[in-house]
Amino acid sequence: MKIPYLGLQKIHDPIRKELDAAYNRVMDREWFIDGQEDHAFEEAFAAYCGVSYCVGVGNGLDALRLILMAAGIGEGDEVLVPANTFIASVLAISYVGATPVLVDPDPETALITPEKAAEKITDRTRAVMVVHLYGRVADMDGFGRLCRERNLVLVEDTAQAHGADWKGKKAGTFGIAGGFSFYPGKNLGALGDAGAVVTDDPKIAEVVRSLGNYGSSAKYHHDLVGVNSRLDEFQAAFLAAKLPYLDAWTAERRGIAEKYARGIHHPKIRLLREDPGNVFHIFPVFCNERDALRDYLESAGIHTLIHYPISVHLQKAYAPLGYHRGDFPAAEMLAETELSLPLYPGMTDDEIGYMIDTLNRF
Ligand SMILES: *Cc1c(COP(=O)(O)O)cnc(C)c1O
């Protein structure tokens, strides 16, 4: 049996007519930037998240850096961020001229905790960027309290957690704003690059929209030094066509994850602690013989990925931060042992059974 890591075809084939209609609508209208598709999707996604505002942007990295810019974070400021995140969370902080300060995650959840973050606070710390890694939601009661007590801006990297929740409240709605990516492989994916900022703060929404549009709110009047980062009409139309299916896809992901969690029993394979709000963007397992496990699965036709093989503090780009091997033991352990299993809507019971049997025979 052949099992790809991600089966986008299985998501797109059943809704191909709706995607074609979205394409044709935009093509017929011949309006490609800042039009009614963009506005309609923004309204629908804000409602989905349960916030007042959504601003479409070019990609997830831009969503995060525009949030930080709008919050006035820059030169001389420190921003706390997990050591085991995807590089974009950290790049957003660098982009605005602030200094990323890495926090080691809890090895049982792969997420940072308010306690670990608190240890890294200095008198220059201005913000915490919480990352809901793998689709798991961090302790938002704890981070809310920490940020209130220490007067810090709370930013959420929700790029992997569309529709995830903490006690019923959607990820991305706890802090000043949430930054989403709609990269094609994300739980809600465009057919190209796309992203969004969600917030309840009208000022943040207005400034993010202006920053993403050359710093202008009225054409050719530039009040801010902005960038060009907008959600185009094609991607907005595709996203609007896919959004109504997101909850059903999430339910499917949760069903597959539950079967994995119940079925995978191997003394050498470890799973993360359960989290009821998880939307399973990624299903990670951890194994000291990770590379051998990966080769074994590959030879059985099962394609896996690693999220992520190198912790941020060991990336060449971040050598100037002055961190060393051993500084973030949990992040390093996760990077050395993590393996992401295929998990996508449309996976059949046969495929899920084959996955479990193959893993248990390792
Ligand atoms: C995908 C991702 C991003 C960046 O999103 P892009 O749309 O690719 O720029 C940021 N943070 C995390 C955690 C991601 O997984």
XYZ file of N, CA and C and ligand atoms in Angstrom, residues 59-62 64 85-86 88-89 131 133 157 159-160 181-183 186 193-194 281 308, ligand 1:
81
model
N 0.379 36.060 3.334
C 0.843 34.754 3.836
C 0.896 34.812 5.365
N 1.235 33.689 5.972
C 1.246 33.612 7.433
C 2.362 34.423 8.071
N 3.522 34.410 7.446
C 4.642 35.197 7.982
C 4.258 36.677 8.041
N 3.641 37.184 6.976
C 3.222 38.585 6.966
C 2.160 38.852 8.026
N 1.920 37.590 10.912
C 2.595 37.741 12.202
C 3.398 39.033 12.272
N 9.556 26.035 17.150
C 8.519 26.395 16.179
C 9.068 26.366 14.756
N 8.165 26.516 13.772
C 8.588 26.749 12.393
C 9.248 28.134 12.351
N 9.173 30.705 10.626
C 8.424 31.931 10.314
C 8.018 32.699 11.571
N 7.678 31.990 12.655
C 7.286 32.688 13.896
C 8.418 33.608 14.335
N 2.704 29.773 20.007
C 2.502 29.030 18.756
C 1.706 27.771 19.076
N 1.371 24.787 18.088
C 2.094 23.860 17.218
C 1.330 22.543 17.032
N 0.393 32.673 17.073
C 0.691 32.101 15.755
C -0.262 30.923 15.583
N -1.078 29.507 12.700
C -0.876 28.969 11.346
C -1.180 27.470 11.250
N -1.117 26.757 12.396
C -1.367 25.316 12.365
C -2.642 24.953 13.123
N -2.018 31.261 8.576
C -1.488 30.955 7.249
C -2.504 30.077 6.543
N -2.692 30.313 5.245
C -3.515 29.417 4.418
C -2.651 28.770 3.349
N -1.391 28.527 3.680
C -0.502 27.750 2.812
C -1.263 26.462 2.434
N -1.989 23.602 4.933
C -2.565 23.870 6.261
C -3.997 23.325 6.328
N -0.202 30.988 -1.896
C 0.066 31.639 -0.607
C -1.090 32.530 -0.196
N -1.391 32.532 1.093
C -2.412 33.421 1.637
C -2.330 33.394 3.160
N -3.260 19.309 12.916
C -2.606 19.697 11.661
C -1.489 18.703 11.357
N 10.258 19.763 13.551
C 11.183 20.219 12.516
C 12.538 19.635 12.853
C 3.110 27.732 7.999
C 3.512 28.434 9.246
C 3.823 29.811 9.255
C 3.999 30.629 8.026
O 2.988 30.633 7.124
P 3.280 30.982 5.578
O 1.937 31.185 5.030
O 4.000 29.820 4.992
O 4.110 32.229 5.569
C 4.061 30.414 10.471
N 4.059 29.711 11.615
C 3.809 28.401 11.646
C 3.809 27.695 12.950
C 3.553 27.718 10.460
O 3.325 26.389 10.498
